[in-house]
JSON list of C-alpha atoms in Angstrom, two decimals:
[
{"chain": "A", "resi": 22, "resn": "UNK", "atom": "CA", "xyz": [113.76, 105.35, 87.30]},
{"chain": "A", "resi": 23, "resn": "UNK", "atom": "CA", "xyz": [113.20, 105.21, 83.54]},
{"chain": "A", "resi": 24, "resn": "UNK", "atom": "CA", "xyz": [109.17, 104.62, 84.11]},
{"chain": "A", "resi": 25, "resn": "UNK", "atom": "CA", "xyz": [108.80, 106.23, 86.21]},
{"chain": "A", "resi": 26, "resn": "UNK", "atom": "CA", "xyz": [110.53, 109.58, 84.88]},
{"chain": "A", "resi": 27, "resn": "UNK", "atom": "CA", "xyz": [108.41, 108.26, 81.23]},
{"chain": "A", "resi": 28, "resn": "UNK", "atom": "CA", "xyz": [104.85, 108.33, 82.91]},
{"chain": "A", "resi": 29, "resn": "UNK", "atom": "CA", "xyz": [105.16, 111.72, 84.46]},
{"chain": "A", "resi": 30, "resn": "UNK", "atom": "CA", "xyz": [106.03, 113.09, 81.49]},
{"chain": "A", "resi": 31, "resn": "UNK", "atom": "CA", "xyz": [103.11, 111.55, 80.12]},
{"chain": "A", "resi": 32, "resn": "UNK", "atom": "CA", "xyz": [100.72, 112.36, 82.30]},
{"chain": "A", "resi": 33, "resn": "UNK", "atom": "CA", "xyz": [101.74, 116.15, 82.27]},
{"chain": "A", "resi": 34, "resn": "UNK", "atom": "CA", "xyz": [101.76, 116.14, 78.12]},
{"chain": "A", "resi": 35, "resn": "UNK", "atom": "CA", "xyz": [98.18, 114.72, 78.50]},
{"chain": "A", "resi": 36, "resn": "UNK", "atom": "CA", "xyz": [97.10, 116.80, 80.91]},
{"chain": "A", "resi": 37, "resn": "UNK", "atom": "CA", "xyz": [95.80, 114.26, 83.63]},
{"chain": "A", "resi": 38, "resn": "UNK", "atom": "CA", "xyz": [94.79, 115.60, 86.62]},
{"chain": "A", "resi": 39, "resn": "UNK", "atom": "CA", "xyz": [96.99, 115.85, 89.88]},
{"chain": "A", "resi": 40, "resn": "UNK", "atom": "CA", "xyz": [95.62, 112.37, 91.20]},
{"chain": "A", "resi": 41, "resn": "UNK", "atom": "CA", "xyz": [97.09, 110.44, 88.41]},
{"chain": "A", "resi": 42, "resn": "UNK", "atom": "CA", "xyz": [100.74, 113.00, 88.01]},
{"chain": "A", "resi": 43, "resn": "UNK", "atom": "CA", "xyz": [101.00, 111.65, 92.18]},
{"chain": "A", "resi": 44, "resn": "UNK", "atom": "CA", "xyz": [100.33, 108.00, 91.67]},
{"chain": "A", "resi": 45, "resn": "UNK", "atom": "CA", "xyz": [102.84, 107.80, 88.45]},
{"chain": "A", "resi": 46, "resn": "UNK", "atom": "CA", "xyz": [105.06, 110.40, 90.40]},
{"chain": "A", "resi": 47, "resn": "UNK", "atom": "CA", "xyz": [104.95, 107.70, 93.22]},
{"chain": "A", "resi": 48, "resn": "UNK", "atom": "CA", "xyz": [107.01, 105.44, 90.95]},
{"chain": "A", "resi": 49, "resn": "UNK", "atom": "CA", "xyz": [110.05, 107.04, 92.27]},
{"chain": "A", "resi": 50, "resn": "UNK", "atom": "CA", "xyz": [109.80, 106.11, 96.18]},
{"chain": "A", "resi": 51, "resn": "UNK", "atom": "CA", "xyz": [107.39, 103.09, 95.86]},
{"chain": "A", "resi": 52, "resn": "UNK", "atom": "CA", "xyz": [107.46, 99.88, 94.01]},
{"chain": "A", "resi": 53, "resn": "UNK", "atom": "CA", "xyz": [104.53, 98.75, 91.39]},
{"chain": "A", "resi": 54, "resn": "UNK", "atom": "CA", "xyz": [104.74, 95.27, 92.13]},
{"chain": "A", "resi": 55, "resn": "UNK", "atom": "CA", "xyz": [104.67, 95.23, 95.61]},
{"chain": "A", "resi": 56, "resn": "UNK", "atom": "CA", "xyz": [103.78, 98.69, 96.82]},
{"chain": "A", "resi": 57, "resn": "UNK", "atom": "CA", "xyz": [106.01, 98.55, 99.34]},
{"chain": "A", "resi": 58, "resn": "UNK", "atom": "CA", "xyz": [108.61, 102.04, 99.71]},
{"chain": "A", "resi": 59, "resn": "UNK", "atom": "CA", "xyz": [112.21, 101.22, 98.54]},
{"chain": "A", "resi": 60, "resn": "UNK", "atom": "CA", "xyz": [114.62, 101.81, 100.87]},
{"chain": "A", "resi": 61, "resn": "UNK", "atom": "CA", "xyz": [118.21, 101.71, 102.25]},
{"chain": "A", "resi": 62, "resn": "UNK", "atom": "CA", "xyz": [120.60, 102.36, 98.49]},
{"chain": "A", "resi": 63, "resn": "UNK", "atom": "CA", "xyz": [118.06, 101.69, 95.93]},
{"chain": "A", "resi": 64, "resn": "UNK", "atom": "CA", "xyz": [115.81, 104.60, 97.63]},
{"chain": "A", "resi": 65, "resn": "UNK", "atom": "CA", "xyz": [118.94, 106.37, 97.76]},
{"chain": "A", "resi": 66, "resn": "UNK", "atom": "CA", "xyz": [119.47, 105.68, 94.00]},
{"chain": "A", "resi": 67, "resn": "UNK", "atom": "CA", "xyz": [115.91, 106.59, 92.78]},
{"chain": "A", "resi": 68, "resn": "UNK", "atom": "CA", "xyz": [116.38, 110.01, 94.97]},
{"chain": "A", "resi": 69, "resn": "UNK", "atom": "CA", "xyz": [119.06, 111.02, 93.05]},
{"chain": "A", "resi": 70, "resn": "UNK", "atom": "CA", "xyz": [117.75, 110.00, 89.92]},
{"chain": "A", "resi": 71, "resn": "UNK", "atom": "CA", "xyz": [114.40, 112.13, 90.62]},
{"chain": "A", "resi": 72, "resn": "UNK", "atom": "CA", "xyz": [116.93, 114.59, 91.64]},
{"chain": "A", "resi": 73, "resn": "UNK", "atom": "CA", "xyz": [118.77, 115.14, 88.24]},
{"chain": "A", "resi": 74, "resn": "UNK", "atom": "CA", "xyz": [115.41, 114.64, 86.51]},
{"chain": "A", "resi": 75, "resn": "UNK", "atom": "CA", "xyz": [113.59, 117.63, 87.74]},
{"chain": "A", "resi": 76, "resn": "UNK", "atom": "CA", "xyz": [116.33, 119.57, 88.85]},
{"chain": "A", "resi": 77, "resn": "UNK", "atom": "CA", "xyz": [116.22, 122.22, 85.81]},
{"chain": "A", "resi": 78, "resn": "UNK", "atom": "CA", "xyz": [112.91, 122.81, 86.62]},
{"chain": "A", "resi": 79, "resn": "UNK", "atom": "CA", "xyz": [111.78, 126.31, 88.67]},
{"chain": "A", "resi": 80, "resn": "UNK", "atom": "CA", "xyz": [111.99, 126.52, 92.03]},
{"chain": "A", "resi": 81, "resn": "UNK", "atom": "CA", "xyz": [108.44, 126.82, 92.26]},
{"chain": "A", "resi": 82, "resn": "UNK", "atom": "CA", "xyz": [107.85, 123.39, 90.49]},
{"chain": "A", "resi": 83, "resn": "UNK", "atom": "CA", "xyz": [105.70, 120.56, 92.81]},
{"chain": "A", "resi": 84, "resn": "UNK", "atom": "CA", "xyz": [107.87, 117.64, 91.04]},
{"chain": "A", "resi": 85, "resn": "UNK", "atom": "CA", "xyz": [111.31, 119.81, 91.99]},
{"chain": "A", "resi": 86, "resn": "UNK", "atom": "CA", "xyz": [110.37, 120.09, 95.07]},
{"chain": "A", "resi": 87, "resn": "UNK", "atom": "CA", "xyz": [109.16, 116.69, 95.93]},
{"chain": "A", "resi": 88, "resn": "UNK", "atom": "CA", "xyz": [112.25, 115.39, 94.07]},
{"chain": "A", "resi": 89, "resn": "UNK", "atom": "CA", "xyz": [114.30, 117.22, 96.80]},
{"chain": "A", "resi": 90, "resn": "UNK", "atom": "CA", "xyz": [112.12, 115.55, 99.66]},
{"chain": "A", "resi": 91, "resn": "UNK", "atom": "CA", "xyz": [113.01, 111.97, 98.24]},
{"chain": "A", "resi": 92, "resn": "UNK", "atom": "CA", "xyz": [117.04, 112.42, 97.66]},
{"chain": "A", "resi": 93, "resn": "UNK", "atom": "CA", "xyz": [116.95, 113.92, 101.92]},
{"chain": "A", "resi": 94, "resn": "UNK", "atom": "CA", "xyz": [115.15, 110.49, 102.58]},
{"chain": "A", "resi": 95, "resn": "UNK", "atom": "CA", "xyz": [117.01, 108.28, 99.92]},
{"chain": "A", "resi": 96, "resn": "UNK", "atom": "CA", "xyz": [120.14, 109.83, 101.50]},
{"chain": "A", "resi": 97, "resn": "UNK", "atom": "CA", "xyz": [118.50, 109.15, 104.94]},
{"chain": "A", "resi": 98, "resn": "UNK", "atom": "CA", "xyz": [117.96, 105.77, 104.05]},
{"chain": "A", "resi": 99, "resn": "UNK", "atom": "CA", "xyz": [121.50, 104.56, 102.89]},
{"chain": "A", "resi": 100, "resn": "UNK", "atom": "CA", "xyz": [122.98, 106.20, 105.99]},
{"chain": "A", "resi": 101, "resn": "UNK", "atom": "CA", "xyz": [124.47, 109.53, 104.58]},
{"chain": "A", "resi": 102, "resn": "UNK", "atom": "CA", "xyz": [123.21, 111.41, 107.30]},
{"chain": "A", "resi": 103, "resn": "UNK", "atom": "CA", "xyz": [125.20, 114.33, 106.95]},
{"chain": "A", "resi": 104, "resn": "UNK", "atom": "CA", "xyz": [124.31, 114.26, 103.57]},
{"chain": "A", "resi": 105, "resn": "UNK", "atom": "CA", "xyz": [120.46, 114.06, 104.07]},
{"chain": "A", "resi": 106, "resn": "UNK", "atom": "CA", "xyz": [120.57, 116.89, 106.71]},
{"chain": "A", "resi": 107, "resn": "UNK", "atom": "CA", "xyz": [121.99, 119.50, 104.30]},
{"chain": "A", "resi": 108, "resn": "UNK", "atom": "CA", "xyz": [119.30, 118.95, 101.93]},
{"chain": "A", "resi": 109, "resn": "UNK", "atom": "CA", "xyz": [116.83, 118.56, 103.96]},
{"chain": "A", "resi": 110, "resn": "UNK", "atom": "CA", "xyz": [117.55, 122.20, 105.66]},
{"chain": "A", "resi": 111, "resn": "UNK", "atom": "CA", "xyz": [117.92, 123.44, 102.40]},
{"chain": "A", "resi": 112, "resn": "UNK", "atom": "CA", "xyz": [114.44, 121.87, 101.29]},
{"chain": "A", "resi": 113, "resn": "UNK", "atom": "CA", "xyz": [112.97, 123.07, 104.81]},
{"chain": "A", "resi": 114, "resn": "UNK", "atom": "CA", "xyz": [114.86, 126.61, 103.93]},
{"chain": "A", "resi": 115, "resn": "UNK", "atom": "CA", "xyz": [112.73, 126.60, 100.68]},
{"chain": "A", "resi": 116, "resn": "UNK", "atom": "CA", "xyz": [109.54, 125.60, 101.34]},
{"chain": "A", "resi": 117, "resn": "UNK", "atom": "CA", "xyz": [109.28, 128.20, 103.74]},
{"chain": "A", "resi": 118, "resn": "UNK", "atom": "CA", "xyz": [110.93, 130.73, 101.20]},
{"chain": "A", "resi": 119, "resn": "UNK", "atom": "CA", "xyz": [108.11, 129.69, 98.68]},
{"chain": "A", "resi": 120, "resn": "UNK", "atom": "CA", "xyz": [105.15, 130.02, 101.15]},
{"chain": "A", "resi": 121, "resn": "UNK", "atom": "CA", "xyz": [104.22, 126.95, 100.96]},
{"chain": "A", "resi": 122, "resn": "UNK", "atom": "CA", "xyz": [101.35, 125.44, 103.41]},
{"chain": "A", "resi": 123, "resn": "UNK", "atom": "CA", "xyz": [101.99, 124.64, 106.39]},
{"chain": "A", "resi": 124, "resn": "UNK", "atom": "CA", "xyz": [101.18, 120.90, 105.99]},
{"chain": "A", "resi": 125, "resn": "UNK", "atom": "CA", "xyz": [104.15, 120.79, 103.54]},
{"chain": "A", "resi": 126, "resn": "UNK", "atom": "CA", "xyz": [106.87, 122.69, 105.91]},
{"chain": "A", "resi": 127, "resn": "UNK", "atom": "CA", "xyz": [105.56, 120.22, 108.83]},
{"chain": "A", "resi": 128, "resn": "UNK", "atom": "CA", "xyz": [106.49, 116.98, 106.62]},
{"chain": "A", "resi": 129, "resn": "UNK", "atom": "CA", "xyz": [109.51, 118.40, 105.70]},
{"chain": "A", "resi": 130, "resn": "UNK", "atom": "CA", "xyz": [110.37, 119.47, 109.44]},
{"chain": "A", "resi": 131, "resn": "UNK", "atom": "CA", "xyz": [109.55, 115.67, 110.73]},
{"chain": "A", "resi": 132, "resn": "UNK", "atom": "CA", "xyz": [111.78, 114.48, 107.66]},
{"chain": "A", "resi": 133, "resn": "UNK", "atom": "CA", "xyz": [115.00, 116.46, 109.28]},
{"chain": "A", "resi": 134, "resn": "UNK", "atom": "CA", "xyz": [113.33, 115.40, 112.95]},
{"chain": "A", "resi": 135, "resn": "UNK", "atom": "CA", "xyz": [113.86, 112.21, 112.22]},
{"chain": "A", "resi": 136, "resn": "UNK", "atom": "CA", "xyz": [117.18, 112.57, 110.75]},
{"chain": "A", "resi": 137, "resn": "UNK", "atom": "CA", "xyz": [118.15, 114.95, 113.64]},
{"chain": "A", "resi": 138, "resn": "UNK", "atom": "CA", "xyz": [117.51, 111.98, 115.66]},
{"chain": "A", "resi": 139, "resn": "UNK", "atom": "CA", "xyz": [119.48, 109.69, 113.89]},
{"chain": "A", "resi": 140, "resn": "UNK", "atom": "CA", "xyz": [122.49, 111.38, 114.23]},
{"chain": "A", "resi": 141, "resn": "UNK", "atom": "CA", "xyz": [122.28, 111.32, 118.13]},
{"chain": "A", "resi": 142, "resn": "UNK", "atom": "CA", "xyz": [121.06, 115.28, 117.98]},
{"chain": "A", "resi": 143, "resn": "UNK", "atom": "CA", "xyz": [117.99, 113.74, 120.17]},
{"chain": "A", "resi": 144, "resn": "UNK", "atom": "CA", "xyz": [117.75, 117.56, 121.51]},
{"chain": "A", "resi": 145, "resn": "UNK", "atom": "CA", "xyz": [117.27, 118.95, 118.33]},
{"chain": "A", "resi": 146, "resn": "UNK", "atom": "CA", "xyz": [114.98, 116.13, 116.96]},
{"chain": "A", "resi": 147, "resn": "UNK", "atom": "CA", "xyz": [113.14, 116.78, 120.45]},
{"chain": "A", "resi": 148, "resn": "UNK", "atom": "CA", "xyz": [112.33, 120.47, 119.49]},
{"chain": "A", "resi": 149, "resn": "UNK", "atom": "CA", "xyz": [111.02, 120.13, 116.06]},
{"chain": "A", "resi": 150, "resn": "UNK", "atom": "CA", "xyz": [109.03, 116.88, 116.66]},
{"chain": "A", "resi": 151, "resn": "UNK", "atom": "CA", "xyz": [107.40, 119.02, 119.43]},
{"chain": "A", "resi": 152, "resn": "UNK", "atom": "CA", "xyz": [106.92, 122.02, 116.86]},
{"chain": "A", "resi": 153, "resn": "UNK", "atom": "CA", "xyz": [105.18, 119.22, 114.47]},
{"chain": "A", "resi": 154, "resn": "UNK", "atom": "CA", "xyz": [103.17, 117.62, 116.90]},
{"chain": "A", "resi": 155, "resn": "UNK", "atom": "CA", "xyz": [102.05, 121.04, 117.97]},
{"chain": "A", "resi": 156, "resn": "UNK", "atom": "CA", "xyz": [101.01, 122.28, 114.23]},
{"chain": "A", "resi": 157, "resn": "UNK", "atom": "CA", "xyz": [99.61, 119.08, 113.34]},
{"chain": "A", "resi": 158, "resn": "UNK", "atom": "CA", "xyz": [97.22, 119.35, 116.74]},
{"chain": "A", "resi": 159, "resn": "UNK", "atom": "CA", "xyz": [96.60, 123.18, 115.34]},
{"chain": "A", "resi": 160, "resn": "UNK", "atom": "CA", "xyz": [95.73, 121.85, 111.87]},
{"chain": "A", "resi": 161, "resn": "UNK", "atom": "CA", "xyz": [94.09, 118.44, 112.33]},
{"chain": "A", "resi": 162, "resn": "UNK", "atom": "CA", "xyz": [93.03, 117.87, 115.84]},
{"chain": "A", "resi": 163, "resn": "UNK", "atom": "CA", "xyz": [93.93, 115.18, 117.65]},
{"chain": "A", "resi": 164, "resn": "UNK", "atom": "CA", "xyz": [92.96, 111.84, 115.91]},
{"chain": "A", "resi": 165, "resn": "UNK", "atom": "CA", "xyz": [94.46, 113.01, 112.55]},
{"chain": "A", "resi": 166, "resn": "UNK", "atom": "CA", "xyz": [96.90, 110.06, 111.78]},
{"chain": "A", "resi": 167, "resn": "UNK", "atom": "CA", "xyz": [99.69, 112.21, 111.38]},
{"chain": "A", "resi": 168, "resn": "UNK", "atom": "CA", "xyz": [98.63, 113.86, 114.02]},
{"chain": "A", "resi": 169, "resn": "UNK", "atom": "CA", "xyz": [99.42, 110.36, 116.01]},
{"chain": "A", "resi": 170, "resn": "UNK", "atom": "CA", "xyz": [102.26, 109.60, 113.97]},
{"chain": "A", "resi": 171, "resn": "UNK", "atom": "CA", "xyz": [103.59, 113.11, 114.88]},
{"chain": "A", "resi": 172, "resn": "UNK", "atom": "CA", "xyz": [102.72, 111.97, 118.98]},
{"chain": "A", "resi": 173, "resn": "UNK", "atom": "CA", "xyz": [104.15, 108.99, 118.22]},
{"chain": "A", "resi": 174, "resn": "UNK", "atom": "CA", "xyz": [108.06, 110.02, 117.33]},
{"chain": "A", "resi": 175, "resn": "UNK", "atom": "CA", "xyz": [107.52, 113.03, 119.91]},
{"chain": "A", "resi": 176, "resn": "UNK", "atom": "CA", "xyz": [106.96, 110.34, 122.90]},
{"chain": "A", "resi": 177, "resn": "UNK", "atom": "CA", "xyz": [110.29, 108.24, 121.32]},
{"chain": "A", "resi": 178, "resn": "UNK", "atom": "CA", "xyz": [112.23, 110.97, 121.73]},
{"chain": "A", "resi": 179, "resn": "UNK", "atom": "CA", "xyz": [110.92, 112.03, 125.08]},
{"chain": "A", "resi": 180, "resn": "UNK", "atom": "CA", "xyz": [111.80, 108.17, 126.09]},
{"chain": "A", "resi": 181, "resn": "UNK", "atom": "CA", "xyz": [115.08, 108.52, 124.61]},
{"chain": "A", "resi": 182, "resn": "UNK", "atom": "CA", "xyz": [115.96, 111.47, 126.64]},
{"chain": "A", "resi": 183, "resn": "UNK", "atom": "CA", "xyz": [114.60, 109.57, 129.63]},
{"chain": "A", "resi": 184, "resn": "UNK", "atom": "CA", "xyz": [111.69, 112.17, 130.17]},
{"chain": "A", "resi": 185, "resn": "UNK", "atom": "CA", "xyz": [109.36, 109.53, 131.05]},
{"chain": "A", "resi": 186, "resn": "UNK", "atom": "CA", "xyz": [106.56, 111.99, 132.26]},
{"chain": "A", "resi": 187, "resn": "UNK", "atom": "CA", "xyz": [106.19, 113.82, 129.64]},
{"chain": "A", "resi": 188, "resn": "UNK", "atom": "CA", "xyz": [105.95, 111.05, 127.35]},
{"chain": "A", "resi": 189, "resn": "UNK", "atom": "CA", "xyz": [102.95, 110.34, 129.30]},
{"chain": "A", "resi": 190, "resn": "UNK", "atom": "CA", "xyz": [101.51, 113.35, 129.12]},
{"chain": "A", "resi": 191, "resn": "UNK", "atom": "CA", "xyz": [101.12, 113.37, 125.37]}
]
């Protein structure tokens, strides 16, 4: 957490441009060695961590608001579901609040999908995966990866529902 909170500050005193602030911002969800995402408590720890680190900063600030998006997932992750979904509606709450782009309230939206879905809420998980798939068509077309990926948890939760024909359809 240490690095990775030392080369953002870095890279914002010097300036670099946005490529190199998301690569050393990465350090907080993804490991250096391996590149692999952390996950289960350590993705949980390095969430919070992020958290407290950029916390003080505006509303408006990229690194506070991507710092919110990794403690929903770290919280996710460890299994503190009820946890993750109140910050992740508060994070969906203010990304839409800030007018951000429509791109950014989809991720956030399949973030709380997914969580939606594993709390057994496969209804609600249903609806917004079908509101994502739906913008990402709008914004991408249809062989945008995320576009797929979007298909892709859409179709699960169609199975898990046991509405095998529309599954297909997609």
């Amino acid at each position: 957490a240490e690095q990775a909170k030392i080369l953002v500050a870095e890279a914002e005193e010097n300036n670099l441009d946005d490529k190199v602030l998301n690569e050393r911002f990465g350090r907080w969800h993804t490991c250096s060695l391996c590149e692999q995402m952390y996950h289960s408590v350590v993705r949980c720890a390095l969430g919070w961590a992020c958290w407290k680190t950029y916390l003080g900063r505006p509303e408006t600030d990229q690194f506070r608001s991507n710092a919110m998006g990794l403690l929903g997932m770290g919280l996710a992750s460890a299994g503190h579901l009820a946890d993750a979904l109140t910050v992740q509606e508060a994070e969906l709450a203010m990304t839409r609040r800030l007018g951000e782009s429509e791109d950014a309230i989809l991720v956030v939206q399949g973030n709380l999908a997914s969580t939606y879905s594993m709390l057994g809420n496969i209804e609600k998980a249903l609806s917004m995966e079908r509101d994502v798939y739906s913008g990402r068509l709008k914004l991408h077309g249809e062989e945008d990866s995320n576009t797929l990926r979007a298909a892709g948890n859409y179709a699960v939760s169609l199975h898990d529902l046991q509405r095998f024909e529309e599954a297909k359809s997609l």
